[in-house]
CSV table of C-alpha atoms (C1' of nucleotides) in Angstrom, one decimal:
chain,number,residue,atom,x,y,z
S,29,UNK,CA,55.8,5.6,-10.8
S,30,UNK,CA,52.9,4.2,-9.0
S,31,UNK,CA,52.9,6.9,-6.2
S,32,UNK,CA,51.6,9.2,-9.1
S,33,UNK,CA,50.0,7.7,-11.7
S,34,UNK,CA,48.6,4.4,-10.1
S,35,UNK,CA,47.3,5.4,-7.0
S,36,UNK,CA,45.5,2.1,-7.7
S,37,UNK,CA,41.7,2.0,-6.2
S,38,UNK,CA,40.1,5.0,-4.8
S,39,UNK,CA,42.0,7.4,-2.7
S,40,UNK,CA,41.4,11.2,-2.2
S,41,UNK,CA,37.7,10.9,-2.1
S,42,UNK,CA,36.6,8.0,-0.4
S,43,UNK,CA,34.5,9.9,1.6
S,44,UNK,CA,32.4,10.9,-0.8
S,45,UNK,CA,32.3,7.5,-2.4
S,46,UNK,CA,31.2,6.3,0.4
S,47,UNK,CA,28.4,9.0,1.1
S,48,UNK,CA,27.2,7.8,-2.9
S,49,UNK,CA,27.2,4.2,-2.2
S,50,UNK,CA,25.6,5.0,0.7
S,51,UNK,CA,22.4,6.8,-1.0
S,52,UNK,CA,22.3,4.0,-3.6
S,53,UNK,CA,22.2,1.0,-1.6
S,54,UNK,CA,19.5,3.2,1.2
S,55,UNK,CA,17.7,3.7,-2.2
S,56,UNK,CA,17.6,0.0,-3.4
S,57,UNK,CA,17.7,-1.4,-0.3
S,58,UNK,CA,16.6,0.7,2.6
S,59,UNK,CA,17.8,2.3,5.8
S,60,UNK,CA,18.2,-1.2,7.1
S,61,UNK,CA,20.6,-2.9,4.8
S,62,UNK,CA,22.7,-0.2,4.9
S,63,UNK,CA,26.2,-1.5,6.8
S,64,UNK,CA,29.3,0.2,6.9
S,65,UNK,CA,31.2,-3.4,6.4
S,66,UNK,CA,29.4,-3.8,3.3
S,67,UNK,CA,30.4,-0.1,2.0
S,68,UNK,CA,33.7,-0.6,2.4
S,69,UNK,CA,33.2,-4.0,0.8
S,70,UNK,CA,31.6,-2.5,-2.1
S,71,UNK,CA,34.5,0.1,-2.8
S,72,UNK,CA,37.2,-2.5,-2.2
S,73,UNK,CA,38.5,-1.2,1.2
S,74,UNK,CA,38.7,-2.4,4.3
S,75,UNK,CA,36.2,-2.8,6.9
S,76,UNK,CA,38.0,-0.3,8.8
S,77,UNK,CA,38.7,2.2,6.6
S,78,UNK,CA,35.6,4.6,6.8
S,79,UNK,CA,36.3,5.1,10.4
S,80,UNK,CA,39.2,7.5,8.8
S,81,UNK,CA,36.2,9.6,7.5
S,82,UNK,CA,33.5,9.2,10.0
S,83,UNK,CA,33.6,8.3,13.4
S,84,UNK,CA,30.6,6.4,13.4
S,85,UNK,CA,28.2,5.1,11.7
S,86,UNK,CA,25.7,7.8,13.1
S,87,UNK,CA,28.3,10.4,11.6
S,88,UNK,CA,28.2,8.7,8.1
S,89,UNK,CA,24.5,8.9,8.6
S,90,UNK,CA,24.0,12.9,9.3
S,91,UNK,CA,26.3,13.3,6.5
S,92,UNK,CA,23.6,11.8,4.6
S,93,UNK,CA,21.3,13.7,5.7
S,94,UNK,CA,23.2,17.0,5.0
S,95,UNK,CA,23.3,16.1,1.3
S,96,UNK,CA,19.9,15.1,1.6
S,97,UNK,CA,19.0,19.2,2.8
S,98,UNK,CA,21.6,21.1,0.6
S,99,UNK,CA,20.0,18.7,-2.7
S,100,UNK,CA,16.5,19.6,-1.4
S,101,UNK,CA,17.5,23.2,-1.1
S,102,UNK,CA,18.9,23.4,-4.4
S,103,UNK,CA,15.6,21.5,-5.8
S,104,UNK,CA,13.3,23.9,-4.0
S,105,UNK,CA,15.0,27.3,-5.1
S,106,UNK,CA,15.5,25.9,-8.9
S,107,UNK,CA,11.8,25.7,-8.7
S,108,UNK,CA,11.4,29.5,-7.9
S,109,UNK,CA,13.4,30.6,-11.2
S,110,UNK,CA,11.3,29.9,-14.5
S,111,UNK,CA,7.9,30.7,-12.6
S,112,UNK,CA,5.8,33.8,-12.9
S,113,UNK,CA,5.5,36.3,-9.7
S,114,UNK,CA,1.7,35.4,-8.6
S,115,UNK,CA,2.0,34.2,-5.1
S,116,UNK,CA,-0.1,30.9,-6.2
S,117,UNK,CA,2.1,30.2,-9.2
S,118,UNK,CA,5.0,30.4,-6.5
S,119,UNK,CA,3.5,28.1,-4.4
S,120,UNK,CA,2.3,25.6,-6.8
S,121,UNK,CA,6.2,25.4,-7.8
S,122,UNK,CA,7.3,24.6,-4.7
S,123,UNK,CA,5.0,22.2,-3.4
S,124,UNK,CA,5.3,20.4,-6.6
S,125,UNK,CA,9.1,20.6,-6.1
S,126,UNK,CA,8.8,19.3,-2.0
S,127,UNK,CA,6.7,16.3,-3.3
S,128,UNK,CA,8.4,15.3,-6.5
S,129,UNK,CA,11.9,15.2,-4.3
S,130,UNK,CA,10.1,13.4,-1.5
S,131,UNK,CA,8.7,10.7,-3.9
S,132,UNK,CA,12.0,10.4,-5.8
S,133,UNK,CA,14.1,10.6,-2.9
S,134,UNK,CA,11.7,8.8,0.0
S,135,UNK,CA,13.9,6.5,2.1
S,136,UNK,CA,16.5,9.7,2.0
S,137,UNK,CA,13.7,12.3,3.3
S,138,UNK,CA,13.2,9.7,6.1
S,139,UNK,CA,16.1,9.8,6.9
S,140,UNK,CA,16.6,13.2,7.1
S,141,UNK,CA,13.9,14.1,9.4
S,142,UNK,CA,14.7,11.3,11.6
S,143,UNK,CA,18.1,12.6,12.5
S,144,UNK,CA,17.8,13.7,15.8
S,145,UNK,CA,18.4,17.3,16.4
S,146,UNK,CA,20.6,17.2,19.0
S,147,UNK,CA,22.2,20.5,20.2
S,148,UNK,CA,25.3,18.2,19.4
S,149,UNK,CA,24.3,17.4,15.3
S,150,UNK,CA,26.3,18.5,13.0
S,151,UNK,CA,26.1,22.1,12.7
S,152,UNK,CA,25.9,22.2,9.0
S,153,UNK,CA,23.1,19.9,9.2
S,154,UNK,CA,21.5,22.7,11.2
S,155,UNK,CA,22.3,25.2,9.0
S,156,UNK,CA,21.3,22.9,5.5
S,157,UNK,CA,17.8,22.5,7.6
S,158,UNK,CA,17.2,25.8,8.4
S,159,UNK,CA,17.8,27.1,4.8
S,160,UNK,CA,14.7,25.5,3.6
S,161,UNK,CA,12.4,27.4,5.9
S,162,UNK,CA,14.0,30.6,5.0
S,163,UNK,CA,12.5,30.0,1.3
S,164,UNK,CA,9.4,29.7,2.8
S,165,UNK,CA,9.6,32.9,4.8
S,166,UNK,CA,10.8,34.6,1.7
S,167,UNK,CA,7.6,33.3,-0.2
S,168,UNK,CA,5.1,34.6,2.4
S,169,UNK,CA,7.0,37.9,2.7
S,170,UNK,CA,7.1,38.5,-0.8
S,171,UNK,CA,3.2,37.3,-1.0
S,172,UNK,CA,1.9,39.9,1.4
S,173,UNK,CA,4.0,42.8,-0.5
S,174,UNK,CA,2.0,41.8,-3.5
S,175,UNK,CA,-1.0,41.7,-1.3
S,176,UNK,CA,-1.6,38.0,-2.3
S,177,UNK,CA,-1.4,36.8,1.1
S,178,UNK,CA,-2.8,37.7,4.8
S,179,UNK,CA,-0.6,40.5,6.5
S,180,UNK,CA,0.9,39.4,10.1
S,181,UNK,CA,4.2,37.9,11.6
S,182,UNK,CA,5.5,36.0,8.6
S,183,UNK,CA,6.6,33.1,10.6
S,184,UNK,CA,2.5,32.7,11.5
S,185,UNK,CA,2.4,31.9,8.0
S,186,UNK,CA,5.5,30.1,7.2
S,187,UNK,CA,5.3,27.4,9.6
S,188,UNK,CA,1.6,26.2,8.7
S,189,UNK,CA,2.6,26.5,5.2
S,190,UNK,CA,6.0,24.7,5.4
S,191,UNK,CA,4.3,21.6,7.8
S,192,UNK,CA,1.7,21.4,5.3
S,193,UNK,CA,3.7,20.4,2.6
S,194,UNK,CA,6.2,18.7,4.9
S,195,UNK,CA,3.1,16.3,6.1
S,196,UNK,CA,1.8,15.9,2.3
S,197,UNK,CA,5.1,14.9,1.1
S,198,UNK,CA,6.2,12.7,3.7
S,199,UNK,CA,3.0,10.6,3.3
S,200,UNK,CA,2.8,10.8,0.1
S,201,UNK,CA,6.6,9.5,0.0
S,202,UNK,CA,5.8,7.0,3.0
S,203,UNK,CA,3.6,4.8,0.8
S,204,UNK,CA,0.3,4.7,-1.5
S,205,UNK,CA,-2.4,7.7,-0.1
S,206,UNK,CA,-5.6,6.3,0.9
S,207,UNK,CA,-6.9,7.4,-2.1
S,208,UNK,CA,-5.7,6.6,-5.9
S,209,UNK,CA,-5.2,9.9,-7.0
S,210,UNK,CA,-2.0,11.3,-5.9
S,211,UNK,CA,-2.4,14.3,-8.8
S,212,UNK,CA,-5.5,15.2,-7.5
S,213,UNK,CA,-4.3,15.0,-3.4
S,214,UNK,CA,-1.2,16.9,-4.5
S,215,UNK,CA,-3.9,20.0,-6.1
S,216,UNK,CA,-6.2,19.5,-3.1
S,217,UNK,CA,-3.2,20.2,-1.2
S,218,UNK,CA,-2.0,23.3,-2.5
S,219,UNK,CA,-5.6,24.4,-2.6
S,220,UNK,CA,-5.9,24.1,0.6
S,221,UNK,CA,-2.4,26.4,1.7
S,222,UNK,CA,-4.1,28.7,-0.6
S,223,UNK,CA,-6.8,29.5,1.3
S,224,UNK,CA,-4.9,29.4,4.8
S,225,UNK,CA,-2.5,32.0,3.1
S,226,UNK,CA,-5.3,34.4,1.3
S,227,UNK,CA,-6.6,37.7,2.9
S,228,UNK,CA,-9.7,37.6,4.5
S,229,UNK,CA,-11.4,39.3,1.2
S,230,UNK,CA,-10.0,37.1,-1.5
S,231,UNK,CA,-8.4,38.9,-4.4
S,232,UNK,CA,-8.8,36.7,-6.8
S,233,UNK,CA,-12.4,36.1,-8.6
S,234,UNK,CA,-15.1,37.5,-6.7
S,235,UNK,CA,-15.0,41.4,-6.7
S,236,UNK,CA,-18.6,42.1,-5.6
S,237,UNK,CA,-17.7,41.6,-2.1
S,238,UNK,CA,-17.0,44.5,0.5
S,239,UNK,CA,-13.4,45.2,0.5
S,240,UNK,CA,-11.7,45.2,4.3
S,241,UNK,CA,-12.6,48.2,6.3
D,43,UNK,CA,0.6,-28.4,41.3
D,44,UNK,CA,3.3,-26.7,39.4
D,45,UNK,CA,1.7,-26.7,36.4
D,46,UNK,CA,-1.3,-25.0,37.4
D,47,UNK,CA,-0.7,-22.3,39.8
D,48,UNK,CA,3.2,-21.9,39.5
D,49,UNK,CA,3.8,-21.0,35.9
D,50,UNK,CA,6.9,-19.7,36.8
D,51,UNK,CA,8.6,-16.9,35.3
D,52,UNK,CA,5.8,-14.8,32.0
D,53,UNK,CA,4.7,-17.6,29.8
D,54,UNK,CA,1.0,-17.0,28.1
D,55,UNK,CA,2.0,-13.2,27.3
D,56,UNK,CA,5.6,-13.4,26.4
D,57,UNK,CA,4.5,-11.3,23.0
D,58,UNK,CA,2.9,-9.0,25.4
D,59,UNK,CA,5.7,-8.7,27.4
D,60,UNK,CA,7.8,-8.5,24.5
D,61,UNK,CA,6.0,-5.5,23.0
D,62,UNK,CA,5.6,-3.7,26.3
D,63,UNK,CA,9.4,-4.1,26.8
D,64,UNK,CA,9.8,-3.1,23.4
D,65,UNK,CA,8.2,0.6,23.4
D,66,UNK,CA,10.0,1.1,26.8
D,67,UNK,CA,13.2,0.9,25.3
D,68,UNK,CA,12.2,2.7,22.2
D,69,UNK,CA,11.0,5.5,24.2
D,70,UNK,CA,14.6,5.8,26.8
D,71,UNK,CA,17.1,4.3,24.1
D,72,UNK,CA,15.6,5.1,20.7
D,73,UNK,CA,15.4,2.7,17.9
D,74,UNK,CA,19.0,1.9,17.1
D,75,UNK,CA,19.1,0.4,20.7
D,76,UNK,CA,16.0,-2.3,19.9
D,77,UNK,CA,17.3,-5.7,19.8
D,78,UNK,CA,15.3,-8.9,20.1
D,79,UNK,CA,18.2,-10.3,22.5
D,80,UNK,CA,18.4,-7.5,24.7
D,81,UNK,CA,14.6,-7.9,25.0
D,82,UNK,CA,14.9,-11.6,25.8
D,83,UNK,CA,17.5,-11.1,28.4
D,84,UNK,CA,15.2,-8.3,30.1
D,85,UNK,CA,12.3,-11.0,30.2
D,86,UNK,CA,14.2,-13.8,31.3
D,87,UNK,CA,14.2,-16.0,28.4
D,88,UNK,CA,16.5,-17.6,25.7
D,89,UNK,CA,17.5,-15.2,22.8
D,90,UNK,CA,15.7,-17.4,20.8
D,91,UNK,CA,12.0,-17.2,22.5
D,92,UNK,CA,11.0,-14.2,20.8
D,93,UNK,CA,11.2,-16.1,17.4
D,94,UNK,CA,7.9,-17.9,18.6
D,95,UNK,CA,5.8,-14.9,18.5
D,96,UNK,CA,7.3,-12.5,16.2
D,97,UNK,CA,8.9,-14.4,12.9
D,98,UNK,CA,11.2,-11.9,12.5
D,99,UNK,CA,12.4,-8.3,13.9
D,100,UNK,CA,10.4,-6.4,11.9
D,101,UNK,CA,7.2,-8.7,12.2
D,102,UNK,CA,7.7,-7.3,16.2
D,103,UNK,CA,7.8,-3.7,15.0
D,104,UNK,CA,5.1,-3.5,12.7
D,105,UNK,CA,3.1,-5.2,15.8
D,106,UNK,CA,4.6,-2.1,17.7
D,107,UNK,CA,3.5,-0.1,15.1
D,108,UNK,CA,0.2,-1.4,15.2
D,109,UNK,CA,-0.2,-0.5,19.2
D,110,UNK,CA,0.5,2.5,18.2
D,111,UNK,CA,-2.3,3.9,15.6
D,112,UNK,CA,-4.6,2.0,18.0
D,113,UNK,CA,-3.5,4.2,21.0
D,114,UNK,CA,-3.6,7.5,18.5
D,115,UNK,CA,-7.0,6.5,17.4
D,116,UNK,CA,-8.3,6.2,20.8
D,117,UNK,CA,-6.5,9.4,21.9
D,118,UNK,CA,-8.0,11.5,18.9
D,119,UNK,CA,-11.1,9.9,19.5
D,120,UNK,CA,-11.3,10.4,23.0
D,121,UNK,CA,-10.5,14.7,22.1
D,122,UNK,CA,-13.8,14.8,20.7
D,123,UNK,CA,-15.7,13.6,23.5
D,124,UNK,CA,-15.5,16.8,25.7
D,125,UNK,CA,-15.7,19.4,23.3
D,126,UNK,CA,-18.7,21.4,22.2
D,127,UNK,CA,-20.1,20.9,18.9
D,128,UNK,CA,-18.6,24.0,16.7
D,129,UNK,CA,-16.1,23.2,14.5
D,130,UNK,CA,-13.3,25.4,15.6
D,131,UNK,CA,-13.5,23.4,18.7
D,132,UNK,CA,-13.5,20.1,17.3
D,133,UNK,CA,-10.6,20.7,15.3
D,134,UNK,CA,-8.5,22.4,18.3
D,135,UNK,CA,-9.1,19.5,20.1
D,136,UNK,CA,-7.9,17.5,17.6
D,137,UNK,CA,-5.2,18.9,16.5
D,138,UNK,CA,-3.8,19.6,20.3
D,139,UNK,CA,-4.6,15.7,20.7
D,140,UNK,CA,-2.3,15.0,17.6
D,141,UNK,CA,0.6,17.1,18.4
D,142,UNK,CA,0.6,15.6,22.6
D,143,UNK,CA,0.6,12.2,21.4
D,144,UNK,CA,3.3,13.1,18.7
D,145,UNK,CA,5.4,14.9,21.1
D,146,UNK,CA,5.2,12.2,23.9
D,147,UNK,CA,5.9,9.2,21.6
D,148,UNK,CA,8.1,10.7,19.4
D,149,UNK,CA,9.8,7.5,18.8
D,150,UNK,CA,6.7,5.6,18.4
D,151,UNK,CA,5.5,7.9,15.7
D,152,UNK,CA,8.5,7.9,13.9
D,153,UNK,CA,8.3,4.4,14.0
D,154,UNK,CA,4.5,4.2,13.0
D,155,UNK,CA,5.0,6.3,10.4
D,156,UNK,CA,8.2,4.7,8.8
D,157,UNK,CA,6.9,1.5,8.2
D,158,UNK,CA,6.8,0.2,4.4
D,159,UNK,CA,3.3,0.0,3.8
D,160,UNK,CA,3.7,-2.9,1.0
D,161,UNK,CA,0.8,-5.0,0.2
D,162,UNK,CA,1.8,-7.4,2.4
D,163,UNK,CA,1.8,-5.4,5.9
D,164,UNK,CA,0.0,-6.6,8.0
D,165,UNK,CA,-3.6,-6.2,7.4
D,166,UNK,CA,-4.5,-5.1,11.5
D,167,UNK,CA,-1.8,-2.2,10.5
D,168,UNK,CA,-3.3,-1.1,7.3
D,169,UNK,CA,-6.6,-0.8,8.9
D,170,UNK,CA,-5.7,0.5,12.1
D,171,UNK,CA,-4.3,3.4,10.3
D,172,UNK,CA,-7.1,4.1,7.8
D,173,UNK,CA,-9.4,4.3,10.9
D,174,UNK,CA,-7.4,7.4,11.7
D,175,UNK,CA,-8.1,8.8,8.4
D,176,UNK,CA,-12.2,8.2,8.9
D,177,UNK,CA,-11.9,10.4,12.0
D,178,UNK,CA,-11.3,13.8,9.7
D,179,UNK,CA,-13.7,12.5,7.2
D,180,UNK,CA,-15.9,12.7,10.1
D,181,UNK,CA,-14.9,15.9,11.3
D,182,UNK,CA,-15.1,17.3,7.9
D,183,UNK,CA,-18.8,15.8,7.3
D,184,UNK,CA,-20.2,17.2,10.2
D,185,UNK,CA,-18.2,20.8,10.0
D,186,UNK,CA,-19.9,21.0,6.8
D,187,UNK,CA,-23.8,20.0,7.6
D,188,UNK,CA,-23.3,22.9,10.5
D,189,UNK,CA,-22.2,25.2,7.5
D,190,UNK,CA,-18.4,26.4,9.2
D,191,UNK,CA,-16.6,23.9,6.5
D,192,UNK,CA,-17.0,24.7,2.8
D,193,UNK,CA,-18.8,22.4,0.6
D,194,UNK,CA,-17.1,20.0,-1.6
D,195,UNK,CA,-16.0,16.6,-1.8
D,196,UNK,CA,-15.0,15.5,2.0
D,197,UNK,CA,-11.8,13.9,0.9
D,198,UNK,CA,-10.5,17.1,-1.2
D,199,UNK,CA,-10.7,18.5,2.5
D,200,UNK,CA,-9.8,16.3,5.0
D,201,UNK,CA,-6.5,14.5,3.4
D,202,UNK,CA,-5.1,18.3,3.5
D,203,UNK,CA,-6.3,18.8,7.4
D,204,UNK,CA,-4.8,15.8,8.2
D,205,UNK,CA,-1.6,16.0,6.4
D,206,UNK,CA,-1.1,19.5,8.4
D,207,UNK,CA,-1.8,18.2,11.2
D,208,UNK,CA,0.6,15.4,11.3
D,209,UNK,CA,3.2,17.6,9.2
D,210,UNK,CA,3.3,20.0,12.2
D,211,UNK,CA,3.5,16.8,15.0
D,212,UNK,CA,6.0,14.7,13.0
D,213,UNK,CA,8.0,18.5,12.8
D,214,UNK,CA,7.1,19.0,16.5
D,215,UNK,CA,8.2,15.5,17.6
D,216,UNK,CA,11.4,15.5,15.5
D,217,UNK,CA,13.2,18.4,17.4
D,218,UNK,CA,12.7,21.2,18.7
D,219,UNK,CA,11.0,23.9,15.9
D,220,UNK,CA,13.4,26.8,14.9
D,221,UNK,CA,10.5,29.1,16.8
D,222,UNK,CA,11.0,29.1,20.5
D,223,UNK,CA,7.0,28.7,21.2
D,224,UNK,CA,5.5,25.5,20.4
D,225,UNK,CA,2.2,26.4,22.0
D,226,UNK,CA,2.3,29.6,19.5
D,227,UNK,CA,3.2,27.9,16.7
D,228,UNK,CA,0.5,25.1,17.3
D,229,UNK,CA,-2.1,28.1,17.6
D,230,UNK,CA,-0.7,29.1,14.0
D,231,UNK,CA,-1.1,25.5,12.5
D,232,UNK,CA,-4.9,25.8,14.2
D,233,UNK,CA,-5.5,29.0,12.7
D,234,UNK,CA,-4.1,28.5,9.0
D,235,UNK,CA,-6.2,24.6,9.1
D,236,UNK,CA,-9.3,26.6,10.0
D,237,UNK,CA,-8.8,29.1,7.0
D,238,UNK,CA,-8.0,26.6,4.5
D,239,UNK,CA,-11.5,24.5,5.9
D,240,UNK,CA,-13.7,27.7,6.1
D,241,UNK,CA,-16.3,28.7,3.3
D,242,UNK,CA,-15.9,31.6,1.2
D,243,UNK,CA,-17.7,34.0,3.5
D,244,UNK,CA,-16.2,33.6,6.8
D,245,UNK,CA,-19.3,33.0,9.3
D,246,UNK,CA,-17.1,34.1,12.7
D,247,UNK,CA,-17.0,37.3,13.6
D,248,UNK,CA,-17.7,40.1,11.4
D,249,UNK,CA,-20.9,40.5,10.4
D,250,UNK,CA,-21.3,43.7,8.1
D,251,UNK,CA,-19.8,41.4,5.4
D,252,UNK,CA,-22.4,40.6,2.4
D,253,UNK,CA,-23.9,37.2,3.0
D,254,UNK,CA,-23.2,34.0,0.9
D,255,UNK,CA,-25.6,34.7,-1.9
X,225,DA,C1',47.8,10.8,6.7
X,226,DC,C1',45.7,6.8,4.7
X,227,DC,C1',44.7,1.8,5.4
X,228,DT,C1',44.8,-3.1,6.8
X,229,DG,C1',44.5,-7.3,10.0
X,230,DA,C1',42.9,-9.2,13.6
X,231,DA,C1',40.5,-9.0,17.8
X,232,DC,C1',35.9,-8.3,21.0
X,233,DA,C1',31.4,-8.1,21.8
X,234,DC,C1',27.2,-7.8,19.8
X,235,DC,C1',23.6,-8.8,16.4
X,236,DG,C1',19.0,-12.1,13.5
X,237,DT,C1',18.3,-16.1,12.3
X,238,DT,C1',17.6,-20.8,12.3
X,239,DC,C1',17.3,-25.9,13.9
X,240,DA,C1',17.6,-30.0,16.6
X,241,DA,C1',16.5,-30.7,21.4
X,242,DG,C1',13.9,-30.8,25.5
X,243,DT,C1',9.4,-30.3,28.7
Y,47,DA,C1',2.5,-25.6,22.6
Y,48,DC,C1',6.2,-23.4,24.4
Y,49,DC,C1',11.2,-22.7,25.2
Y,50,DT,C1',16.7,-23.8,25.0
Y,51,DG,C1',21.2,-24.1,23.9
Y,52,DA,C1',24.6,-24.4,20.0
Y,53,DA,C1',25.7,-22.6,15.6
Y,54,DC,C1',26.0,-19.5,11.5
Y,55,DA,C1',26.9,-15.4,9.2
Y,56,DC,C1',26.7,-11.0,9.8
Y,57,DC,C1',27.2,-6.3,12.8
Y,58,DG,C1',29.8,-1.9,14.6
Y,59,DT,C1',34.4,-0.5,17.1
Y,60,DT,C1',39.1,-0.6,17.8
Y,61,DC,C1',43.7,-0.9,17.9
Y,62,DA,C1',48.6,-1.8,16.8
Y,63,DA,C1',50.8,-2.3,12.5
Y,64,DG,C1',52.1,-1.5,8.4
Y,65,DT,C1',53.0,1.7,4.0
DNA sequence: ACCTGAACACCGTTCAAGT
DNA sequence: ACCTGAACACCGTTCAAGT
């Protein structure tokens, strides 16, 4: 009766338990304090047990990064659901979601983007990180159809857009900015990005300009 | 005579030697391979010797980050010397210099920006990193005086500008971008940034537009 | 299949002791 | 002042062995 009901401590999902605990200690004590042996200790298994699920410490870190990318992807996707159609609204929601994730998961974001993108990196990791840029591409495409984003190859706008958001998010996450007003900073970045995306003759306020030829 | 001329192995500048060697192994073998004991071995001193110069491994990493910021500052400053006055030229030179540094010193850049910006972090480190943003501020101020950058608080433009460059540089450094054409990517980012900075009525090519009121 | 225990080579840090 | 040698507690990884 002990084999069926009393599987005693953790079994079936030591892998998941390792990832969960790893994320906790990453958040609470930083990346330097992340050790396989301590993880095993916390979970009450022998120090060699993790090797059944992750061949390497790096393999665990990669898996953690993958979780991070998947969760970031979900967060960004969700940000587009309760928001209006105008491009400015969608971009604002995306930017706020990205920055919110970055400041709420600073150590994880750092880990995600410091993973070596070797050709040999886990395919799932690569897929998860690419999924994110797809979102930016969709956003730009839609903005162009609405005439709120200047025409041109989607990538030539989506990549700068993404790097701007990512740059601000990662700097905001890695320490207080020189400026003491993070909210204003974010609004400035959003406004800057909107200008970078806008058509040559802004359609928003001023109708007295000459229309594009 | 041995105390004056034959100081034997390294002495006077073990500290500098440690930093130099640390940067080499960081570049060649990555941050995970950076160990105080191996550094000491490489330099022919005992494994306890480094502690005379850096109280901690973290103290060495902070010092390494500081030299990184100083060198990046010099690189960016130098990029402004042999370039014309127009804002677009200056920005282009700055962006290319930043990305060049990032791709040429990927591991170091990563280390620089993953340093915890505690209030207790070395003052020199903080100063070195602030120096950089001063450059962006000067650039924007000058662009505004020339009428090539839209008016407004300098910070509201300088910060987005900086985050855009940094975001692209750090992504470009941390692995090949999805796109296979890094040069075009950089040009796209520069063009995007210029639009973000530009006055409402672009002064560049098309003179048939209505001038600003 | 999943885990344990022991073993190995490597760490960072500290501290008495040497010169 | 600057460095050594030994010691301590901690790693990651491997591998025979258990259930």
